[in-house]
Amino acid sequence: MSIHDERKAKLTQVLSGAGLDCVVLFGNAWQNDYLRYSTDFAIVEGDGFAVFHRDGAAQLFLESSAEAQRAKVECPTVEVTFAPDLVEAIAGHVKRLGNRAIGQAPLAVMPMGLAALAAGSKLEDATALFDRCMFIKTPAEIDAVRRATKIAEDGYEIFRDASRPGRTEYQVIAEVEAYFRDRGCPENFQIMGSGGVEMMGMHPPSDRKLKAGDLVTTELTPCIDGYYSQICRTLVIGEPTKAQQSAYAVFVEAMEAGKKMLKPGVTAADVAHAENDVFRAHGLGEYTTAKYTRVRGHGMGLFVDGVPAILEDVETVLEENVTVIVHPNTYHPEVGYVVVGDSMVVTKGGSEMLGSFTSELQTVGA
Amino acid sequence: MRRGLLAWSEKETPKAALEARVARVQAAMKAQGFDALLAYTNFPRPATVSYLTHFIPYWNQGLMVMGQEGLPTILVALSNRVRGWALETCHVEDVVCTPRIGADAAKVVKGFADEIKKIGVVDADRLPNGLAQPFRQLFGGIELVDATDLYTTARSPADGPEIELTRHAAAIADAAIDEARTHGFERASALIGVIDGAARRAAAEEVQIAVAPDLVQGTDFRRFEGDAALGATYAVRVTVAYKGFWVRRTASLSRGEAPASWADAAARLRAVTTGLGTGAELSDRMNSTFKHWSAVGPVGGHPLADLADQAAKYRRIGAGSVVSLSVNTDLSDGPWLGGGAVHLAAKPGGTAQLLFA
């Protein structure tokens, strides 16, 4: 059974259980996971809606004619409509569905035009149902994340070798992107940073030129069959200083503590505490706060930055077959922003690292 | 996510140009009685906000708010640690990093006037309901009025920086395709890799590539997750953004000698596009020459929305605007696909300028 067929089977079961006849899903290249889960279409341009029915039938409404043409070829079992007036088209469709039990997701980004035009149609919030489906991965989904992890690690080697003095950040990322496309990987989430103590975080690649002594950080997140996996690593251009080496060692210790904590039944907060306790033990507790860092890891799958956020106040319970990255990335006052992170799957008895890349501080010649 | 170069060069996009764009929109706001204007942004739908401020979110979502005076403020759901980066890449009153975009944006709007009576929204039907709700709450159930036409009218004709940056985006696409022409590719992924890398090394903000891998088998474009063998003739559709401006270039390529008829088809495309003038008769002119064609360009936040094709006109095409045309035609020795960006004349009698080689 293909990943898409697995997902369809799961969804039909979930809709039946919830008493829903169909669900209306919104998406675009940023928030693509709901469309992808229900139709297997990877939208690139414009916005789109999917309607997934309890019998497994699916329809796509796309505002871009180029995307509609592509969807017809790439998703032959889905009924595709080019809808330049997208919201009007989906609202009309919803009205024609009449008094059926209809869900909608994701509620947070559902366009207000739909609510206005489909007034009178009761659209029940189905976001939690979908999020639950996407949270627990099937074996085929875990395999896709594992394959994405492999290409992430290969991509990191390209990134490391491209990080040479005199090159701009965007030129370094261009090498990684070219490599991914050549490997048949169409999408990647990647931010980076370069410099020293002035570097407070990561961002899209700039035109800053790398230089000897720089710490160069990246989180690199290719997508295979729609599933993302991430690797975070730090490298030094030239010989690492003692400060860089000892700072980095704290991050590896924190990552390992988080990974060790990861098992069914623990919460995201437990994992975050395990990571942050290492920083606190080294007198760096201040740098685990929102002033210096966003999250200590997060879920991964069809959405690159999925639930749960690994934070000390997130009580989501982790279960078997959940995929996450554990990354205690933050600022270190002596060397700047440092990252290290591994992608993991929660297993019956604990957790398993999806890749095998060394956690050692990377170096390239100056 | 957007992972090409996102950087603001004042040399390429002077502050004065951004301020002039904002002033044109504000003049229209005053004329139509709008106290505030909202524009939503995310990386697939960045065009309105990038046009007015140069800000492009690499990830997540944001909202631009603007009063009748002053520069816009951007509220974005990114970490406060990237606020410095955001401020470096745009010309605004402020960038506010917040998870409560709608609520915090409504508070900024409240400061625009003693009484807020009318709020306009570019692409109003797409504004996430969750972002709209705080405005209704703070302003007593105020109606959020669609202001897409107001914005679109103020946006054309294209100004100098828009034309130059679009020309640059088109040159990046041309050069990337030219680099691919020099290889004898057998796999789609190798072709895509070379084009993508070449465009990003040339500082493209975004590159999107689709391939019709074997024109003998069909002319449908696909985005590849994996690979496919290339036929003797194939086509690429390369979409490139540079500093907020987007073009689409379509090209047919061959592994050996190109079919003899291709040069004539390319000449016909060039002839019909230069004759487009202001674009007022675009559909008639294109229909007289090509059975299948399409025109895309910026509409609200969508950087390359469908404007017209052989079947219908979808949006008004502004004189002096930039559109990307694509054609698909059957020739005696097989299909040919081509196209690129065109800068339409601003006034009747003017000549359209081709922005592709």
PDB file of N, CA and C in Angstrom, chain A residues 41-42 44-45 62 64-76 80, chain B residues 177 188 191-192 195 208-225 228 230 233-239 248-253 262 292-294 296 325-329 335-340:
ATOM      1  N   PHE A  41      -1.149  16.065  -3.214  1.00  0.00           N
ATOM      2  CA  PHE A  41      -0.658  17.135  -4.081  1.00  0.00           C
ATOM      3  C   PHE A  41       0.248  18.088  -3.301  1.00  0.00           C
ATOM      4  N   ALA A  42       1.399  18.388  -3.894  1.00  0.00           N
ATOM      5  CA  ALA A  42       2.334  19.354  -3.305  1.00  0.00           C
ATOM      6  C   ALA A  42       2.132  20.686  -4.001  1.00  0.00           C
ATOM      7  N   VAL A  44       2.582  24.440  -5.018  1.00  0.00           N
ATOM      8  CA  VAL A  44       3.722  25.354  -5.049  1.00  0.00           C
ATOM      9  C   VAL A  44       3.251  26.808  -5.184  1.00  0.00           C
ATOM     10  N   GLU A  45       2.323  27.046  -6.109  1.00  0.00           N
ATOM     11  CA  GLU A  45       1.885  28.424  -6.377  1.00  0.00           C
ATOM     12  C   GLU A  45       0.455  28.647  -5.914  1.00  0.00           C
ATOM     13  N   LEU A  62      -7.876  24.729  -7.343  1.00  0.00           N
ATOM     14  CA  LEU A  62      -6.603  25.449  -7.360  1.00  0.00           C
ATOM     15  C   LEU A  62      -6.746  26.748  -8.138  1.00  0.00           C
ATOM     16  N   SER A  64      -4.356  28.494  -9.484  1.00  0.00           N
ATOM     17  CA  SER A  64      -3.361  28.630 -10.549  1.00  0.00           C
ATOM     18  C   SER A  64      -3.626  27.590 -11.629  1.00  0.00           C
ATOM     19  N   SER A  65      -3.709  28.048 -12.877  1.00  0.00           N
ATOM     20  CA  SER A  65      -3.957  27.083 -13.965  1.00  0.00           C
ATOM     21  C   SER A  65      -2.766  26.154 -14.137  1.00  0.00           C
ATOM     22  N   ALA A  66      -1.570  26.672 -13.917  1.00  0.00           N
ATOM     23  CA  ALA A  66      -0.376  25.824 -14.041  1.00  0.00           C
ATOM     24  C   ALA A  66      -0.414  24.714 -12.988  1.00  0.00           C
ATOM     25  N   GLU A  67      -0.838  25.079 -11.787  1.00  0.00           N
ATOM     26  CA  GLU A  67      -0.914  24.084 -10.719  1.00  0.00           C
ATOM     27  C   GLU A  67      -2.026  23.071 -10.989  1.00  0.00           C
ATOM     28  N   ALA A  68      -3.132  23.554 -11.551  1.00  0.00           N
ATOM     29  CA  ALA A  68      -4.241  22.646 -11.851  1.00  0.00           C
ATOM     30  C   ALA A  68      -3.818  21.624 -12.913  1.00  0.00           C
ATOM     31  N   GLN A  69      -3.116  22.114 -13.925  1.00  0.00           N
ATOM     32  CA  GLN A  69      -2.622  21.195 -14.968  1.00  0.00           C
ATOM     33  C   GLN A  69      -1.692  20.159 -14.353  1.00  0.00           C
ATOM     34  N   ARG A  70      -0.813  20.624 -13.475  1.00  0.00           N
ATOM     35  CA  ARG A  70       0.157  19.717 -12.846  1.00  0.00           C
ATOM     36  C   ARG A  70      -0.552  18.712 -11.941  1.00  0.00           C
ATOM     37  N   ALA A  71      -1.546  19.181 -11.197  1.00  0.00           N
ATOM     38  CA  ALA A  71      -2.269  18.277 -10.281  1.00  0.00           C
ATOM     39  C   ALA A  71      -2.982  17.168 -11.051  1.00  0.00           C
ATOM     40  N   LYS A  72      -3.507  17.516 -12.231  1.00  0.00           N
ATOM     41  CA  LYS A  72      -4.200  16.492 -13.027  1.00  0.00           C
ATOM     42  C   LYS A  72      -3.237  15.371 -13.422  1.00  0.00           C
ATOM     43  N   VAL A  73      -2.005  15.731 -13.688  1.00  0.00           N
ATOM     44  CA  VAL A  73      -1.014  14.724 -14.087  1.00  0.00           C
ATOM     45  C   VAL A  73      -0.469  13.981 -12.872  1.00  0.00           C
ATOM     46  N   GLU A  74      -0.182  14.730 -11.805  1.00  0.00           N
ATOM     47  CA  GLU A  74       0.496  14.128 -10.653  1.00  0.00           C
ATOM     48  C   GLU A  74      -0.458  13.404  -9.710  1.00  0.00           C
ATOM     49  N   CYS A  75      -1.729  13.764  -9.715  1.00  0.00           N
ATOM     50  CA  CYS A  75      -2.710  13.136  -8.810  1.00  0.00           C
ATOM     51  C   CYS A  75      -3.909  12.666  -9.636  1.00  0.00           C
ATOM     52  N   PRO A  76      -3.730  11.619 -10.437  1.00  0.00           N
ATOM     53  CA  PRO A  76      -4.770  11.253 -11.405  1.00  0.00           C
ATOM     54  C   PRO A  76      -6.084  10.793 -10.785  1.00  0.00           C
ATOM     55  N   VAL A  80      -9.794  17.547 -10.284  1.00  0.00           N
ATOM     56  CA  VAL A  80      -9.116  18.844 -10.161  1.00  0.00           C
ATOM     57  C   VAL A  80      -9.896  19.930 -10.894  1.00  0.00           C
TER      58      VAL A  80
ATOM     59  N   ILE B 177      18.893  28.764 -17.931  1.00  0.00           N
ATOM     60  CA  ILE B 177      18.476  27.853 -19.012  1.00  0.00           C
ATOM     61  C   ILE B 177      19.614  27.684 -20.026  1.00  0.00           C
ATOM     62  N   ALA B 188      15.750  14.216 -15.814  1.00  0.00           N
ATOM     63  CA  ALA B 188      15.117  15.480 -15.447  1.00  0.00           C
ATOM     64  C   ALA B 188      15.789  16.087 -14.218  1.00  0.00           C
ATOM     65  N   LEU B 191      18.898  18.058 -15.002  1.00  0.00           N
ATOM     66  CA  LEU B 191      18.519  19.328 -15.641  1.00  0.00           C
ATOM     67  C   LEU B 191      18.060  20.339 -14.587  1.00  0.00           C
ATOM     68  N   ILE B 192      17.183  19.879 -13.708  1.00  0.00           N
ATOM     69  CA  ILE B 192      16.624  20.760 -12.671  1.00  0.00           C
ATOM     70  C   ILE B 192      17.725  21.248 -11.730  1.00  0.00           C
ATOM     71  N   ILE B 195      19.838  24.041 -13.403  1.00  0.00           N
ATOM     72  CA  ILE B 195      19.113  25.316 -13.522  1.00  0.00           C
ATOM     73  C   ILE B 195      18.922  25.957 -12.148  1.00  0.00           C
ATOM     74  N   GLN B 208      11.557  28.120  -9.154  1.00  0.00           N
ATOM     75  CA  GLN B 208      10.624  26.985  -9.227  1.00  0.00           C
ATOM     76  C   GLN B 208      10.730  26.408 -10.627  1.00  0.00           C
ATOM     77  N   ILE B 209      10.918  25.117 -10.692  1.00  0.00           N
ATOM     78  CA  ILE B 209      11.171  24.491 -11.998  1.00  0.00           C
ATOM     79  C   ILE B 209      10.204  23.338 -12.206  1.00  0.00           C
ATOM     80  N   ALA B 210       9.575  23.327 -13.369  1.00  0.00           N
ATOM     81  CA  ALA B 210       8.752  22.181 -13.775  1.00  0.00           C
ATOM     82  C   ALA B 210       9.246  21.731 -15.143  1.00  0.00           C
ATOM     83  N   VAL B 211       9.095  20.462 -15.405  1.00  0.00           N
ATOM     84  CA  VAL B 211       9.641  19.899 -16.644  1.00  0.00           C
ATOM     85  C   VAL B 211       8.582  19.060 -17.347  1.00  0.00           C
ATOM     86  N   ALA B 212       8.474  19.239 -18.658  1.00  0.00           N
ATOM     87  CA  ALA B 212       7.724  18.298 -19.507  1.00  0.00           C
ATOM     88  C   ALA B 212       8.805  17.414 -20.121  1.00  0.00           C
ATOM     89  N   PRO B 213       8.991  16.194 -19.613  1.00  0.00           N
ATOM     90  CA  PRO B 213      10.234  15.461 -19.883  1.00  0.00           C
ATOM     91  C   PRO B 213      10.374  14.896 -21.294  1.00  0.00           C
ATOM     92  N   ASP B 214       9.270  14.743 -21.995  1.00  0.00           N
ATOM     93  CA  ASP B 214       9.376  14.173 -23.341  1.00  0.00           C
ATOM     94  C   ASP B 214       8.231  14.735 -24.182  1.00  0.00           C
ATOM     95  N   LEU B 215       8.559  15.679 -25.038  1.00  0.00           N
ATOM     96  CA  LEU B 215       7.501  16.382 -25.782  1.00  0.00           C
ATOM     97  C   LEU B 215       6.771  15.451 -26.756  1.00  0.00           C
ATOM     98  N   VAL B 216       7.409  14.348 -27.112  1.00  0.00           N
ATOM     99  CA  VAL B 216       6.709  13.391 -27.984  1.00  0.00           C
ATOM    100  C   VAL B 216       5.575  12.713 -27.202  1.00  0.00           C
ATOM    101  N   GLN B 217       5.810  12.507 -25.913  1.00  0.00           N
ATOM    102  CA  GLN B 217       4.814  11.831 -25.068  1.00  0.00           C
ATOM    103  C   GLN B 217       3.732  12.794 -24.564  1.00  0.00           C
ATOM    104  N   GLY B 218       4.068  14.063 -24.429  1.00  0.00           N
ATOM    105  CA  GLY B 218       3.073  15.010 -23.920  1.00  0.00           C
ATOM    106  C   GLY B 218       3.737  16.304 -23.489  1.00  0.00           C
ATOM    107  N   THR B 219       2.912  17.334 -23.289  1.00  0.00           N
ATOM    108  CA  THR B 219       3.470  18.654 -22.964  1.00  0.00           C
ATOM    109  C   THR B 219       3.102  19.108 -21.548  1.00  0.00           C
ATOM    110  N   ASP B 220       2.597  18.193 -20.736  1.00  0.00           N
ATOM    111  CA  ASP B 220       2.259  18.564 -19.360  1.00  0.00           C
ATOM    112  C   ASP B 220       3.521  18.712 -18.515  1.00  0.00           C
ATOM    113  N   PHE B 221       3.543  19.806 -17.758  1.00  0.00           N
ATOM    114  CA  PHE B 221       4.681  20.032 -16.865  1.00  0.00           C
ATOM    115  C   PHE B 221       4.485  19.297 -15.549  1.00  0.00           C
ATOM    116  N   ARG B 222       5.582  18.816 -15.011  1.00  0.00           N
ATOM    117  CA  ARG B 222       5.549  18.149 -13.708  1.00  0.00           C
ATOM    118  C   ARG B 222       6.657  18.704 -12.821  1.00  0.00           C
ATOM    119  N   ARG B 223       6.400  18.646 -11.526  1.00  0.00           N
ATOM    120  CA  ARG B 223       7.441  18.947 -10.531  1.00  0.00           C
ATOM    121  C   ARG B 223       7.902  17.585 -10.050  1.00  0.00           C
ATOM    122  N   PHE B 224       9.185  17.316 -10.098  1.00  0.00           N
ATOM    123  CA  PHE B 224       9.621  15.944  -9.835  1.00  0.00           C
ATOM    124  C   PHE B 224      10.022  15.708  -8.389  1.00  0.00           C
ATOM    125  N   GLU B 225       9.406  14.704  -7.808  1.00  0.00           N
ATOM    126  CA  GLU B 225       9.889  14.129  -6.553  1.00  0.00           C
ATOM    127  C   GLU B 225      10.449  12.785  -6.989  1.00  0.00           C
ATOM    128  N   ALA B 228      12.924  11.317 -13.893  1.00  0.00           N
ATOM    129  CA  ALA B 228      12.331  10.788 -15.121  1.00  0.00           C
ATOM    130  C   ALA B 228      13.376  10.916 -16.223  1.00  0.00           C
ATOM    131  N   LEU B 230      14.670  11.964 -19.791  1.00  0.00           N
ATOM    132  CA  LEU B 230      14.315  13.019 -20.738  1.00  0.00           C
ATOM    133  C   LEU B 230      14.273  12.439 -22.151  1.00  0.00           C
ATOM    134  N   THR B 233      13.371  15.635 -27.119  1.00  0.00           N
ATOM    135  CA  THR B 233      12.953  17.028 -26.935  1.00  0.00           C
ATOM    136  C   THR B 233      12.150  17.122 -25.643  1.00  0.00           C
ATOM    137  N   TYR B 234      12.359  18.192 -24.908  1.00  0.00           N
ATOM    138  CA  TYR B 234      11.680  18.381 -23.623  1.00  0.00           C
ATOM    139  C   TYR B 234      11.553  19.872 -23.370  1.00  0.00           C
ATOM    140  N   ALA B 235      10.805  20.221 -22.333  1.00  0.00           N
ATOM    141  CA  ALA B 235      10.605  21.654 -22.048  1.00  0.00           C
ATOM    142  C   ALA B 235      10.758  21.916 -20.557  1.00  0.00           C
ATOM    143  N   VAL B 236      11.201  23.118 -20.235  1.00  0.00           N
ATOM    144  CA  VAL B 236      11.301  23.531 -18.833  1.00  0.00           C
ATOM    145  C   VAL B 236      10.489  24.809 -18.631  1.00  0.00           C
ATOM    146  N   ARG B 237       9.891  24.904 -17.462  1.00  0.00           N
ATOM    147  CA  ARG B 237       9.206  26.134 -17.056  1.00  0.00           C
ATOM    148  C   ARG B 237       9.938  26.622 -15.811  1.00  0.00           C
ATOM    149  N   VAL B 238      10.612  27.737 -15.950  1.00  0.00           N
ATOM    150  CA  VAL B 238      11.458  28.234 -14.861  1.00  0.00           C
ATOM    151  C   VAL B 238      10.867  29.532 -14.334  1.00  0.00           C
ATOM    152  N   THR B 239      10.498  29.524 -13.085  1.00  0.00           N
ATOM    153  CA  THR B 239       9.935  30.712 -12.444  1.00  0.00           C
ATOM    154  C   THR B 239      10.995  31.260 -11.498  1.00  0.00           C
ATOM    155  N   ARG B 248       8.287  34.310 -15.393  1.00  0.00           N
ATOM    156  CA  ARG B 248       8.210  32.895 -15.782  1.00  0.00           C
ATOM    157  C   ARG B 248       8.775  32.751 -17.186  1.00  0.00           C
ATOM    158  N   ARG B 249       9.696  31.846 -17.339  1.00  0.00           N
ATOM    159  CA  ARG B 249      10.343  31.598 -18.638  1.00  0.00           C
ATOM    160  C   ARG B 249      10.056  30.152 -19.013  1.00  0.00           C
ATOM    161  N   THR B 250       9.582  29.949 -20.222  1.00  0.00           N
ATOM    162  CA  THR B 250       9.329  28.600 -20.721  1.00  0.00           C
ATOM    163  C   THR B 250      10.226  28.373 -21.924  1.00  0.00           C
ATOM    164  N   ALA B 251      10.871  27.231 -21.985  1.00  0.00           N
ATOM    165  CA  ALA B 251      11.783  26.967 -23.107  1.00  0.00           C
ATOM    166  C   ALA B 251      11.730  25.500 -23.500  1.00  0.00           C
ATOM    167  N   SER B 252      11.782  25.265 -24.798  1.00  0.00           N
ATOM    168  CA  SER B 252      11.896  23.896 -25.314  1.00  0.00           C
ATOM    169  C   SER B 252      13.374  23.618 -25.578  1.00  0.00           C
ATOM    170  N   LEU B 253      13.801  22.440 -25.213  1.00  0.00           N
ATOM    171  CA  LEU B 253      15.213  22.072 -25.356  1.00  0.00           C
ATOM    172  C   LEU B 253      15.300  20.720 -26.059  1.00  0.00           C
ATOM    173  N   TRP B 262      11.374  25.089 -34.775  1.00  0.00           N
ATOM    174  CA  TRP B 262      11.403  25.816 -33.499  1.00  0.00           C
ATOM    175  C   TRP B 262      11.786  27.286 -33.679  1.00  0.00           C
ATOM    176  N   HIS B 292      -2.901  27.559 -27.766  1.00  0.00           N
ATOM    177  CA  HIS B 292      -2.838  27.470 -26.302  1.00  0.00           C
ATOM    178  C   HIS B 292      -1.823  28.484 -25.785  1.00  0.00           C
ATOM    179  N   TRP B 293      -2.268  29.337 -24.884  1.00  0.00           N
ATOM    180  CA  TRP B 293      -1.358  30.318 -24.301  1.00  0.00           C
ATOM    181  C   TRP B 293      -1.918  30.748 -22.946  1.00  0.00           C
ATOM    182  N   SER B 294      -1.078  31.365 -22.157  1.00  0.00           N
ATOM    183  CA  SER B 294      -1.552  31.930 -20.891  1.00  0.00           C
ATOM    184  C   SER B 294      -0.695  33.127 -20.521  1.00  0.00           C
ATOM    185  N   VAL B 296       0.370  35.473 -17.060  1.00  0.00           N
ATOM    186  CA  VAL B 296       0.314  35.583 -15.599  1.00  0.00           C
ATOM    187  C   VAL B 296       1.034  36.849 -15.167  1.00  0.00           C
ATOM    188  N   LEU B 325       4.226  35.497 -20.405  1.00  0.00           N
ATOM    189  CA  LEU B 325       3.410  34.741 -21.360  1.00  0.00           C
ATOM    190  C   LEU B 325       4.005  33.353 -21.572  1.00  0.00           C
ATOM    191  N   SER B 326       3.139  32.373 -21.756  1.00  0.00           N
ATOM    192  CA  SER B 326       3.585  31.025 -22.118  1.00  0.00           C
ATOM    193  C   SER B 326       2.733  30.549 -23.272  1.00  0.00           C
ATOM    194  N   VAL B 327       3.357  29.893 -24.237  1.00  0.00           N
ATOM    195  CA  VAL B 327       2.586  29.336 -25.357  1.00  0.00           C
ATOM    196  C   VAL B 327       2.941  27.870 -25.538  1.00  0.00           C
ATOM    197  N   ASN B 328       1.989  27.149 -26.123  1.00  0.00           N
ATOM    198  CA  ASN B 328       2.166  25.724 -26.402  1.00  0.00           C
ATOM    199  C   ASN B 328       1.557  25.517 -27.780  1.00  0.00           C
ATOM    200  N   THR B 329       2.394  25.180 -28.758  1.00  0.00           N
ATOM    201  CA  THR B 329       1.884  25.093 -30.123  1.00  0.00           C
ATOM    202  C   THR B 329       2.342  23.815 -30.811  1.00  0.00           C
ATOM    203  N   PRO B 335       5.517  19.316 -30.850  1.00  0.00           N
ATOM    204  CA  PRO B 335       5.116  20.509 -30.092  1.00  0.00           C
ATOM    205  C   PRO B 335       6.299  21.401 -29.730  1.00  0.00           C
ATOM    206  N   TRP B 336       5.994  22.672 -29.510  1.00  0.00           N
ATOM    207  CA  TRP B 336       6.988  23.634 -29.044  1.00  0.00           C
ATOM    208  C   TRP B 336       6.356  24.487 -27.956  1.00  0.00           C
ATOM    209  N   LEU B 337       7.083  24.645 -26.855  1.00  0.00           N
ATOM    210  CA  LEU B 337       6.612  25.455 -25.741  1.00  0.00           C
ATOM    211  C   LEU B 337       7.614  26.580 -25.519  1.00  0.00           C
ATOM    212  N   GLY B 338       7.112  27.764 -25.319  1.00  0.00           N
ATOM    213  CA  GLY B 338       8.017  28.887 -25.112  1.00  0.00           C
ATOM    214  C   GLY B 338       7.321  30.004 -24.361  1.00  0.00           C
ATOM    215  N   GLY B 339       8.097  31.008 -24.001  1.00  0.00           N
ATOM    216  CA  GLY B 339       7.484  32.160 -23.352  1.00  0.00           C
ATOM    217  C   GLY B 339       8.438  32.866 -22.411  1.00  0.00           C
ATOM    218  N   GLY B 340       8.028  34.060 -22.008  1.00  0.00           N
ATOM    219  CA  GLY B 340       8.837  34.837 -21.093  1.00  0.00           C
ATOM    220  C   GLY B 340       8.116  36.099 -20.690  1.00  0.00           C
TER     221      GLY B 340
END
